[in-house]
XYZ file of C-alpha atoms in Angstrom:
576
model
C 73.568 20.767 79.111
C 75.258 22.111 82.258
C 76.944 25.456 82.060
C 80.058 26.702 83.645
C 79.890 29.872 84.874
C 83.533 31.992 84.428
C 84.247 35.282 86.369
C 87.209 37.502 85.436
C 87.763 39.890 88.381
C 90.575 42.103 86.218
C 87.633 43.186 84.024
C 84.705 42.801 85.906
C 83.482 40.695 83.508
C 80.950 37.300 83.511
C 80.027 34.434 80.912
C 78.576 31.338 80.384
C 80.310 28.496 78.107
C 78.985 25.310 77.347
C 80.746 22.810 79.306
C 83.741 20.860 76.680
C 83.512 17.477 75.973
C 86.412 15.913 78.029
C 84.835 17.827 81.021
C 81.108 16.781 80.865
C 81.740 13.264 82.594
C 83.433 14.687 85.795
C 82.254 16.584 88.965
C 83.418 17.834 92.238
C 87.141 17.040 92.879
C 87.806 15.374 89.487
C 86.622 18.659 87.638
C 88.098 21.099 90.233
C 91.100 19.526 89.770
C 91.289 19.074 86.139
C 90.669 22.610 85.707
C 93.180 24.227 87.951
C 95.616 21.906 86.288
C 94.410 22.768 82.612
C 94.318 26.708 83.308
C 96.487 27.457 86.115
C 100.210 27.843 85.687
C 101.579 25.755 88.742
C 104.587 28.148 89.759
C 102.092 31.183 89.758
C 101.720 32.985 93.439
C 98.871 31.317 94.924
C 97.501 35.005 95.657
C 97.908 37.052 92.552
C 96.256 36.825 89.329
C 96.926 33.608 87.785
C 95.659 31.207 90.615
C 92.064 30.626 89.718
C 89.605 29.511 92.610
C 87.119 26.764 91.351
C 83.499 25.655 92.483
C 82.146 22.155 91.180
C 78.904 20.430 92.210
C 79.619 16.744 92.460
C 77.951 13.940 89.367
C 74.704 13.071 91.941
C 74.459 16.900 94.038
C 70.889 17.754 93.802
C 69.684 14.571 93.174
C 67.434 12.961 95.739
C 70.249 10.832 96.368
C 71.613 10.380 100.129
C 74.636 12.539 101.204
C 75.121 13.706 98.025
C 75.105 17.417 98.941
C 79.121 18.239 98.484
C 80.447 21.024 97.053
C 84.396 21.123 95.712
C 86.398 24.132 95.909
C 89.953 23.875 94.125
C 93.109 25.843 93.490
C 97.104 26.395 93.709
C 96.896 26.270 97.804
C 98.845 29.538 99.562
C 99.642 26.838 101.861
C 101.313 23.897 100.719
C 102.215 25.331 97.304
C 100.543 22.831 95.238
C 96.948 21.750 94.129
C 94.019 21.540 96.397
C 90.595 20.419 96.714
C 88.431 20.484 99.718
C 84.617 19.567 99.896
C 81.768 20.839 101.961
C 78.286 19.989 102.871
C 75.901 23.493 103.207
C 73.254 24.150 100.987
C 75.397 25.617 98.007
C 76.219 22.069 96.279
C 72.199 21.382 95.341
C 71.757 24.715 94.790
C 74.409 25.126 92.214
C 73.491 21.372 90.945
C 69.760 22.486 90.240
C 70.785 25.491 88.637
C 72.692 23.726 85.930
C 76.081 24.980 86.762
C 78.679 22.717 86.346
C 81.211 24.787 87.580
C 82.025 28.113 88.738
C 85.606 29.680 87.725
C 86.866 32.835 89.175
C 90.035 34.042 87.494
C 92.115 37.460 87.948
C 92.559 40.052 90.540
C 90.854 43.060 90.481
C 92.047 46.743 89.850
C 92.122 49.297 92.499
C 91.402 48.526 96.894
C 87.329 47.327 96.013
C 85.735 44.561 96.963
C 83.050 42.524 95.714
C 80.417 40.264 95.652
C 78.949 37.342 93.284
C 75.009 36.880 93.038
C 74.092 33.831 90.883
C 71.055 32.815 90.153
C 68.745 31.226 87.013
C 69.299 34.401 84.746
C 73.263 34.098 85.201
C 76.020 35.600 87.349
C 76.319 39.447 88.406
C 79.168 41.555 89.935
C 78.659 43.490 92.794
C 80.586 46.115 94.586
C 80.115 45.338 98.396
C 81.153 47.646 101.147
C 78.573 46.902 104.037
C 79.327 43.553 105.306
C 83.531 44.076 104.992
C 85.564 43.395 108.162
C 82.703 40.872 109.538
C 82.302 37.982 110.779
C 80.752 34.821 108.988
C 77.742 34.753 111.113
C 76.758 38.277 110.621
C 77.170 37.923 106.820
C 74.819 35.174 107.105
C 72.291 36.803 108.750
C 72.432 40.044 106.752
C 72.152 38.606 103.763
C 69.052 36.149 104.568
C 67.214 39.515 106.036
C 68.341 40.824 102.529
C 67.708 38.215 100.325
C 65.387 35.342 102.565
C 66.445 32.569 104.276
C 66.473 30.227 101.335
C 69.270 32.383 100.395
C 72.337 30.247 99.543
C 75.816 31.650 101.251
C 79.412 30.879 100.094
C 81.728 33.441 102.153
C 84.455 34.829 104.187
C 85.452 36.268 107.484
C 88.416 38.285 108.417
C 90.683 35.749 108.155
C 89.901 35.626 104.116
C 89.969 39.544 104.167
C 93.319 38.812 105.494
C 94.400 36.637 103.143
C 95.953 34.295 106.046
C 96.828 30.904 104.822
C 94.642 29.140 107.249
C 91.401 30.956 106.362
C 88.787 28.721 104.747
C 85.771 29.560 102.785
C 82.397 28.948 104.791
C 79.194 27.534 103.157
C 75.411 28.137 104.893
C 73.855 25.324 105.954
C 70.109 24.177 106.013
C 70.107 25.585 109.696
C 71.512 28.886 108.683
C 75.002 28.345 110.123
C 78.878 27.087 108.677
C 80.312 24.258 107.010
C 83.896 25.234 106.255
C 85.675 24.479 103.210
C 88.465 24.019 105.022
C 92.373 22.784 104.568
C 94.905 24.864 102.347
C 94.072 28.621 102.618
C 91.310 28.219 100.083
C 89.789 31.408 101.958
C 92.931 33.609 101.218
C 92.365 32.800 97.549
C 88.684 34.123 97.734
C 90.431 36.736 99.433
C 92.684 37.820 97.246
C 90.279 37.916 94.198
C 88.367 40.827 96.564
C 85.447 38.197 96.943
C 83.792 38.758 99.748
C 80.566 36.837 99.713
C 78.437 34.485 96.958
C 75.104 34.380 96.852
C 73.273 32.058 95.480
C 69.100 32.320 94.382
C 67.932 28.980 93.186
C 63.987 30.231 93.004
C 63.176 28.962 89.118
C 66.238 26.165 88.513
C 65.599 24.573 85.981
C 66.067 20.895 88.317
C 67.987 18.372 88.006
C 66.946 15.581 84.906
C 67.061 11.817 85.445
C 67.959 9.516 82.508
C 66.010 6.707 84.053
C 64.140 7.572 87.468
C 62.866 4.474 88.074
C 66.509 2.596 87.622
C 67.663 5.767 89.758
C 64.629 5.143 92.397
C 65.963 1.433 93.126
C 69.723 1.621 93.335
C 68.953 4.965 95.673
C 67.149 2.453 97.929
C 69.606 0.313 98.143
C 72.486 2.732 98.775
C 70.472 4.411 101.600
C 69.773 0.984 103.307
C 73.707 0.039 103.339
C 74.401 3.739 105.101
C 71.674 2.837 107.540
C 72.907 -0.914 108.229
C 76.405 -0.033 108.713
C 77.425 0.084 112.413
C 79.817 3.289 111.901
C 77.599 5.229 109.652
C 74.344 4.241 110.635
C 74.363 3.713 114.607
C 78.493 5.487 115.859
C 78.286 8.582 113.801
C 74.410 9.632 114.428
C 74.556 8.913 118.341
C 78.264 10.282 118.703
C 79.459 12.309 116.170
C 83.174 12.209 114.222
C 84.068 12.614 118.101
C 83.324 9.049 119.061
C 87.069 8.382 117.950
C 88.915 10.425 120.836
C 88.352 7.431 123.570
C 89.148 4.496 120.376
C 92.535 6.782 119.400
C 93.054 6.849 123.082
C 92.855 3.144 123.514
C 94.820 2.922 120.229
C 97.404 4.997 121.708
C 96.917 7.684 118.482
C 95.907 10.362 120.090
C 98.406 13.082 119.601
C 98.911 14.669 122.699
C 100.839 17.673 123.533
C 101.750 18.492 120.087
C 102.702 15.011 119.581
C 104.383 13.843 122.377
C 102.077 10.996 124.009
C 99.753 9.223 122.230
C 97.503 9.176 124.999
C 95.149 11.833 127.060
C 94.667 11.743 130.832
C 91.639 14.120 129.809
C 90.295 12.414 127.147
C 86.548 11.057 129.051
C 86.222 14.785 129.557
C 86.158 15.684 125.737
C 84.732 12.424 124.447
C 82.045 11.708 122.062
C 80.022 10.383 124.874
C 80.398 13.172 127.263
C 80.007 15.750 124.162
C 76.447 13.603 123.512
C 75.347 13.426 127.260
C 76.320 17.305 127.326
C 74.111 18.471 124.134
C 71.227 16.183 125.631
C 71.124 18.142 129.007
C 71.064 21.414 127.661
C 67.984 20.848 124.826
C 70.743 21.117 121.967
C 70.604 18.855 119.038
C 73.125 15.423 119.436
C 71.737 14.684 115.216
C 72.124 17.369 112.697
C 72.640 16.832 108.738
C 74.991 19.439 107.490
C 73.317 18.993 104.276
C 69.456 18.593 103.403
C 69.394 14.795 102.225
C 72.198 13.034 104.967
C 70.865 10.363 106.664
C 73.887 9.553 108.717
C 73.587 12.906 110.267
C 77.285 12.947 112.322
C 76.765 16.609 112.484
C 75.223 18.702 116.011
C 73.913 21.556 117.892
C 76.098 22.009 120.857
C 74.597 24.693 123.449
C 76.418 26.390 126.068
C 75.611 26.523 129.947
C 72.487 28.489 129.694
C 71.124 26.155 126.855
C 71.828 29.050 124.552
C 73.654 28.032 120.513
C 77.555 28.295 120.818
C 78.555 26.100 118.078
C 77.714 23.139 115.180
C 79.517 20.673 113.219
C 81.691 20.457 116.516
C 84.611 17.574 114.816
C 86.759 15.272 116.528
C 89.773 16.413 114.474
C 88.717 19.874 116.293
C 87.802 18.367 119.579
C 91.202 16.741 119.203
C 93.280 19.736 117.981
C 92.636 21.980 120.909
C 91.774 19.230 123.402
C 94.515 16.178 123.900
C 96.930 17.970 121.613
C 96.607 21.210 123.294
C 95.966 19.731 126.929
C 92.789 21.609 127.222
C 90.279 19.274 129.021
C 87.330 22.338 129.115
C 84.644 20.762 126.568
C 82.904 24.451 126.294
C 86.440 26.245 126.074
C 86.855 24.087 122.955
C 83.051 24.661 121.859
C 83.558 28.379 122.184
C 87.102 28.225 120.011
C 85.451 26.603 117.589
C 82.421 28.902 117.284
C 85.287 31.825 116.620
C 86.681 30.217 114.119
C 83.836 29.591 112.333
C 83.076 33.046 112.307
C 86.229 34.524 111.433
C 86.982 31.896 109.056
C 89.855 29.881 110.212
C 90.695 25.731 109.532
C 90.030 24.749 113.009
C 92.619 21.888 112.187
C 95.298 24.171 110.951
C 94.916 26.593 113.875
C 94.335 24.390 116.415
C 97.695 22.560 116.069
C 98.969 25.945 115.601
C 98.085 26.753 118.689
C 99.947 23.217 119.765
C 103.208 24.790 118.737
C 102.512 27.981 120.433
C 102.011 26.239 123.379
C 105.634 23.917 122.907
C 106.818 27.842 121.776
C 105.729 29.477 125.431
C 103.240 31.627 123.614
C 100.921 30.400 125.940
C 100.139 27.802 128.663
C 99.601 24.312 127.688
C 95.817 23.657 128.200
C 95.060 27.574 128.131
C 91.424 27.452 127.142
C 90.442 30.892 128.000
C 93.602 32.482 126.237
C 92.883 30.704 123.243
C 89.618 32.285 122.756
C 91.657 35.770 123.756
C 94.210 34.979 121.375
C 91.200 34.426 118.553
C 89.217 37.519 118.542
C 91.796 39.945 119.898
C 95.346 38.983 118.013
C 93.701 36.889 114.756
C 90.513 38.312 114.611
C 92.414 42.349 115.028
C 95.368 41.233 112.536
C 97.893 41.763 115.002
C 101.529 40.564 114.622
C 100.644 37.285 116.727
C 97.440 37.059 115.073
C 99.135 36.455 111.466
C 101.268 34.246 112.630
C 99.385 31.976 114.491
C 96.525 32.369 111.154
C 98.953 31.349 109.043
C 99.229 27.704 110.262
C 101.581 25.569 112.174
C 104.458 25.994 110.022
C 104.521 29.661 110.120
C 104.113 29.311 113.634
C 107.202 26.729 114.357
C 109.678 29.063 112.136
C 108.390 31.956 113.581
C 109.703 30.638 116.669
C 112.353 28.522 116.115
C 110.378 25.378 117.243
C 111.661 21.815 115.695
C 108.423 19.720 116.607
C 105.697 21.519 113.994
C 103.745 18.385 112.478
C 103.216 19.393 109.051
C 103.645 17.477 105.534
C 103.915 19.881 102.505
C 103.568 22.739 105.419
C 99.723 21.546 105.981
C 98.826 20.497 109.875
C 99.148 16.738 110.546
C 95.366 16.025 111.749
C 94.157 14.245 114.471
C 95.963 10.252 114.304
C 99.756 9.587 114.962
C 101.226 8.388 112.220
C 103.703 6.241 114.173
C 100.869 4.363 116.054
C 98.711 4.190 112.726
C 100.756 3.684 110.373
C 98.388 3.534 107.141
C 97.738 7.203 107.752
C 101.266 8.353 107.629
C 101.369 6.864 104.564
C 98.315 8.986 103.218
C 99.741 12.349 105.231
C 103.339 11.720 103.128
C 101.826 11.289 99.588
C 98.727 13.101 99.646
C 98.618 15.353 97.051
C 96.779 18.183 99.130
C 99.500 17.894 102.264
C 98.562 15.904 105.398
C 94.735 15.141 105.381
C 93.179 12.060 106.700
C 90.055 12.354 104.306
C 92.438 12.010 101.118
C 92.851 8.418 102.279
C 91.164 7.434 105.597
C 92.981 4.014 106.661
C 91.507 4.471 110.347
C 88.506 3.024 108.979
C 90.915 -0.598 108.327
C 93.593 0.359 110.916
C 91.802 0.957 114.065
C 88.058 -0.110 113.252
C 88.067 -3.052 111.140
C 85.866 -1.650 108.325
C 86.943 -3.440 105.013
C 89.179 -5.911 106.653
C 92.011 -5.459 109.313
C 95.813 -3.916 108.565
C 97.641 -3.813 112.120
C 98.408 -0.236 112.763
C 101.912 -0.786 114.210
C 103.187 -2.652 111.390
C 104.205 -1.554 108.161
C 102.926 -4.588 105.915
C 100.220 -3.431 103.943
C 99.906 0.096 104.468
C 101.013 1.349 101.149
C 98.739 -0.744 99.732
C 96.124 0.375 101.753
C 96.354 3.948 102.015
C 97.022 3.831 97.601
C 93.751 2.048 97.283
C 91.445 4.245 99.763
C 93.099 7.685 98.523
C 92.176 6.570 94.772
C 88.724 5.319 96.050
C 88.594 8.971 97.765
C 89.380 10.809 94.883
C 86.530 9.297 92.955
C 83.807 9.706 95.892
C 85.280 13.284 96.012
C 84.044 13.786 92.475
C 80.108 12.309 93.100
C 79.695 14.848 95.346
C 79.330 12.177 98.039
C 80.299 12.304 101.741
C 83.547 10.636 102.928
C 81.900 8.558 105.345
C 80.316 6.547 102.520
C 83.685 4.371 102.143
C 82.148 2.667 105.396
C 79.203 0.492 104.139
C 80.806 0.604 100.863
C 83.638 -1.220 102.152
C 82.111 -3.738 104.156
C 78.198 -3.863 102.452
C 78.353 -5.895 98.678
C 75.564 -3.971 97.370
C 76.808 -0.379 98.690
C 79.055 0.260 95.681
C 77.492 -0.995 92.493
C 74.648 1.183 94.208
C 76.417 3.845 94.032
C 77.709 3.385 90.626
C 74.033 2.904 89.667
C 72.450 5.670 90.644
C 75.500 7.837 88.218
C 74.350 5.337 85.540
C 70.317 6.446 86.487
C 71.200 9.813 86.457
C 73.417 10.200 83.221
C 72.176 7.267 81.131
C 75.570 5.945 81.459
C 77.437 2.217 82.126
C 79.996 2.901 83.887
C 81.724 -0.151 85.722
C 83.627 -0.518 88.643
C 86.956 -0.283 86.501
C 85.779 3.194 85.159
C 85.327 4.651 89.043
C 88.737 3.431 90.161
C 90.085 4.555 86.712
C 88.764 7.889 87.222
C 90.082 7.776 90.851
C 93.931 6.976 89.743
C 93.284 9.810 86.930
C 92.522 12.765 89.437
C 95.185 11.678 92.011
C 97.908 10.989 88.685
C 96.796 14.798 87.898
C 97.077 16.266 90.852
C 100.806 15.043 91.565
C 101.812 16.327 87.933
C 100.853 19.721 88.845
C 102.878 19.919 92.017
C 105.573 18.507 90.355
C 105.384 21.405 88.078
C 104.995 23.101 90.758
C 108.609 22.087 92.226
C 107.472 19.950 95.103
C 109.502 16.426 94.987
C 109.162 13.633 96.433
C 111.175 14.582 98.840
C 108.141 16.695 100.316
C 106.346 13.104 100.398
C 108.006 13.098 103.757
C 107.085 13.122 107.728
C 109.185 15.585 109.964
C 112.315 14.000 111.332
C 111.051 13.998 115.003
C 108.558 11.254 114.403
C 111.738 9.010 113.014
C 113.491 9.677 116.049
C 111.165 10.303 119.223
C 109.266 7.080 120.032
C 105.490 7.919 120.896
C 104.079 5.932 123.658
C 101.735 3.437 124.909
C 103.896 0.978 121.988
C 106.986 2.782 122.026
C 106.195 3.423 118.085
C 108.172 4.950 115.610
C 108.185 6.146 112.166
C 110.192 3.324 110.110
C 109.316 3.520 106.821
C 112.453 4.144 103.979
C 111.764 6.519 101.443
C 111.710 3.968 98.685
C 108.475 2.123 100.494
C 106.802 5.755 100.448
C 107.962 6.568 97.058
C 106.547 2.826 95.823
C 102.681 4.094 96.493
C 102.788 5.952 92.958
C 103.817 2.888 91.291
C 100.072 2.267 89.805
């Protein structure tokens, strides 16, 4: 049976328990989740010793299944106060997966100023006290510790920001190609932080592997599955040729592309930061327009973007990202945004929580609007030094916008409002407002209906059907989350018949199980039902369910949209 693996930092002690009962049919978000709403008081600080910081392997991670290499990370969020989960690719999900853990649980705070770091492996879990690789970046941990320990070394870590304990700073996770994948959203990395974590490594050599109940039934629905995320215009032509950034020019057409911290929907710059000039770019300087952020995706949205002399500057370069710094920021320099990007990978930082930061320290005068170059500055000499600018602008768009006395910060539940205005796409207001992590467009991504007709059509401008729409994705989400599944799954599986019952097959194959489609969505309304109950207790209402004023009262053009939904329509999504 799967193990979990629990660290208390107060003692400096380790074990291994046997996984309970009610846990052994969950994985990823559903098991992050239930844990840090079993174990963790929800009024505790987020940073001191009750908070607990969670790893989970999704139900199919380490299975030859495709794009089923996610990891979960969950706690009480120094950010928004209540619950979060947030997945990665990397190579830690498998790694975990064939190791048998089922999930990793650090608890407590450590005594005294040390810090540490985790080493896991087939013999169990060890403290260590680590003073070496303090104070640097991600990409140098990286690299010392695959010199250390080999390059199959797995890598869970973080940079300054984490050391920090800034509420933007994520936790990064090695890839196959030796570089990031962020678990980012919700000051996860402050968490690590505060426990005095530094790095986890992770040794796999001797895993016991990962045991089929039926391999042949497991063989066939896999085939299946894989063929759907291959046939599927989006995920198996737009995101391998383009990237997530093949949206800017459709939001731009859509007219919901935030631009200038939400003022126009619309970019005059936006062919200069597309997904097609992004692709043309990597192609001309020999860097890589495919990349899988985990071993096993075959839609491979991921990339290798070099700089001017052809040399690496950064990968897994997002539209969210792209977007962030680019139309919302006015910055129309693709390689000013590349190099941003790389910086925050290194230190650690959400690059969607900092980059819209940086969109109210623009509307603040901080800085001039499309400021490329003082971006960067403003990264490695005020965030990356821990200067009095540095924290503020680390510590996300609301700290930012009170800091300064600025009335247009776009958060919900004081988490950055990603990459889609919610007045020209409506559906994904609705998912920003009731989200149980704060505003994320993965908890419930209605672009795929709003704006490109995957699983049907819901007009964007319109508020008929959105609830509905955004309720049913965000409790499909939540059970994907928990497979250990990418996001970008939902697209075959909403349009493709076979895609799902796939899907649902190979968890049967693998556990000797029969669930139906009833028992996914089930287990989908039970995470999200969970998660709202500890923020509750946590003292957010529903009342924090709620966009800022401004996008009530300041229409957004090309359509002159506003935000026109009553609080009763938002409130009605929980009734399920």
């Amino acid at each position: 049976m799967d193990k979990i693996l629990r660290v208390n930092m107060t003692d400096l002690t380790t074990r291994v328990e046997e996984t309970p009962a009610e846990w052994a049919g969950l994985g990823g978000r559903a098991l992050t989740s239930t844990i840090v709403a079993k174990e963790v008081p929800p009024a505790c600080h987020a940073l001191g010793p009750n908070n607990k910081l969670v790893f989970a392997p999704g139900l199919l991670s380490g299975t030859a299944a495709s794009n089923s290499g996610r990891l979960s990370a969950g706690a009480k969020s120094p950010l928004t106060g209540g619950i979060k989960e947030s997945n990665v690719g990397g190579t830690a999900a498998q790694m975990f997966a064939r190791l048998g853990i089922k999930a990793l649980i650090v608890e407590g705070v450590p005594p005294g100023e040390g810090w540490y770091a985790l080493k896991v492996g087939k013999d169990g879990l060890t403290i260590e006290e680590e003073r070496g690789l303090l104070g640097l970046g991600n990409f140098a941990v990286i690299d010392a510790l695959q010199a250390l320990l080999g390059k199959k070394t797995g890598v869970i870590a973080i940079g300054p920001a984490g050391e920090m304990k800034l509420t933007s700073a994520n936790i990064s996770v090695k890839d196959p190609s030796g570089k990031i994948r962020s678990h980012g959203r919700g000051g996860l990395g402050a968490v690590m932080g505060s426990k005095r974590i530094k790095f986890i490594a992770i040794d796999d050599e001797g895993a016991p592997g990962i045991q089929i109940a039926d391999p042949e039934a497991f063989k066939a629905a896999s085939r299946v599955f894989t063929k759907a995320l291959m046939d599927h215009p989006v995920s198996g032509q737009g995101l391998p040729t383009y990237g997530t950034n093949v949206l800017v020019n459709i939001l731009h057409e859509a007219g919901g592309l935030p631009t200038r911290n939400f003022t126009h929907g619309q970019f005059d710059g936006h062919e200069q930061i597309c997904g097609e000039t992004m692709h043309d770019t990597i192609v001309a300087r020999g860097g890589k327009p495919r990349h899988g952020c985990h071993a096993g995706c075959v839609i491979q949205c991921s990339q290798v973007y070099h700089d001017k002399e052809g040399q690496y500057l950064t990968s897994g370069f997002e539209y969210e990202t792209i977007w962030g710094l680019g139309a919302n920021c006015l910055i129309k320099e693709l390689d000013d945004i590349a190099l941003a990007d790389s910086v925050m990978d290194d230190l650690g930082l959400d690059s969607i929580e900092t980059a819209v930061a940086f969109g109210v320290a623009m509307e603040a005068g901080i800085l001039p609007w499309g400021d490329g170059k003082e971006v960067v500055r403003i990264l490695r000499e005020e965030v990356g030094k821990g200067t009095a600018l540095g924290r503020v602008i680390g510590s996300g768009a609301g700290a930012v916008g009170r800091t300064y006395g600025v009335t247009r910060v776009p958060v919900v539940k004081n988490q950055a409002i990603p990459a889609y205005d919610p007045r020209s796409v409506k559906g994904i207001g609705i998912t920003y407002c009731t989200s149980p992590m704060g505003a994320d467009h993965t908890a419930g991504y209605t672009i795929a209906t709003n704006i490109l007709n995957v699983g049907g059509q819901v007009d964007p401008l319109k508020k008929e059907g959105q609830v509905e729409l955004s309720r049913n994705l965000q409790i499909a989400t939540a059970a994907v989350d928990s497979t250990g599944m990418c996001i970008f799954i939902a697209f075959p599986a909403l349009d493709i018949p076979e895609c799902l019952p796939a899907l649902i097959g190979m968890i049967n194959a693998r556990f000797g199980a029969k669930l139906s489609g009833d028992d996914v969505t089930g287990l989908g309304k039970s995470v999200l039902k969970l998660e709202r109950a500890f923020n509750l207790a946590a003292g957010l209402t529903s009342a924090d369910d709620r966009l800022p004023e401004f996008f009530n009262s300041e229409p957004v053009a090309p359509h002159q949209a506003v935000w026109d939904f009553t609080n009763e329509e938002i409130d009605a999504f929980w009734d399920f």
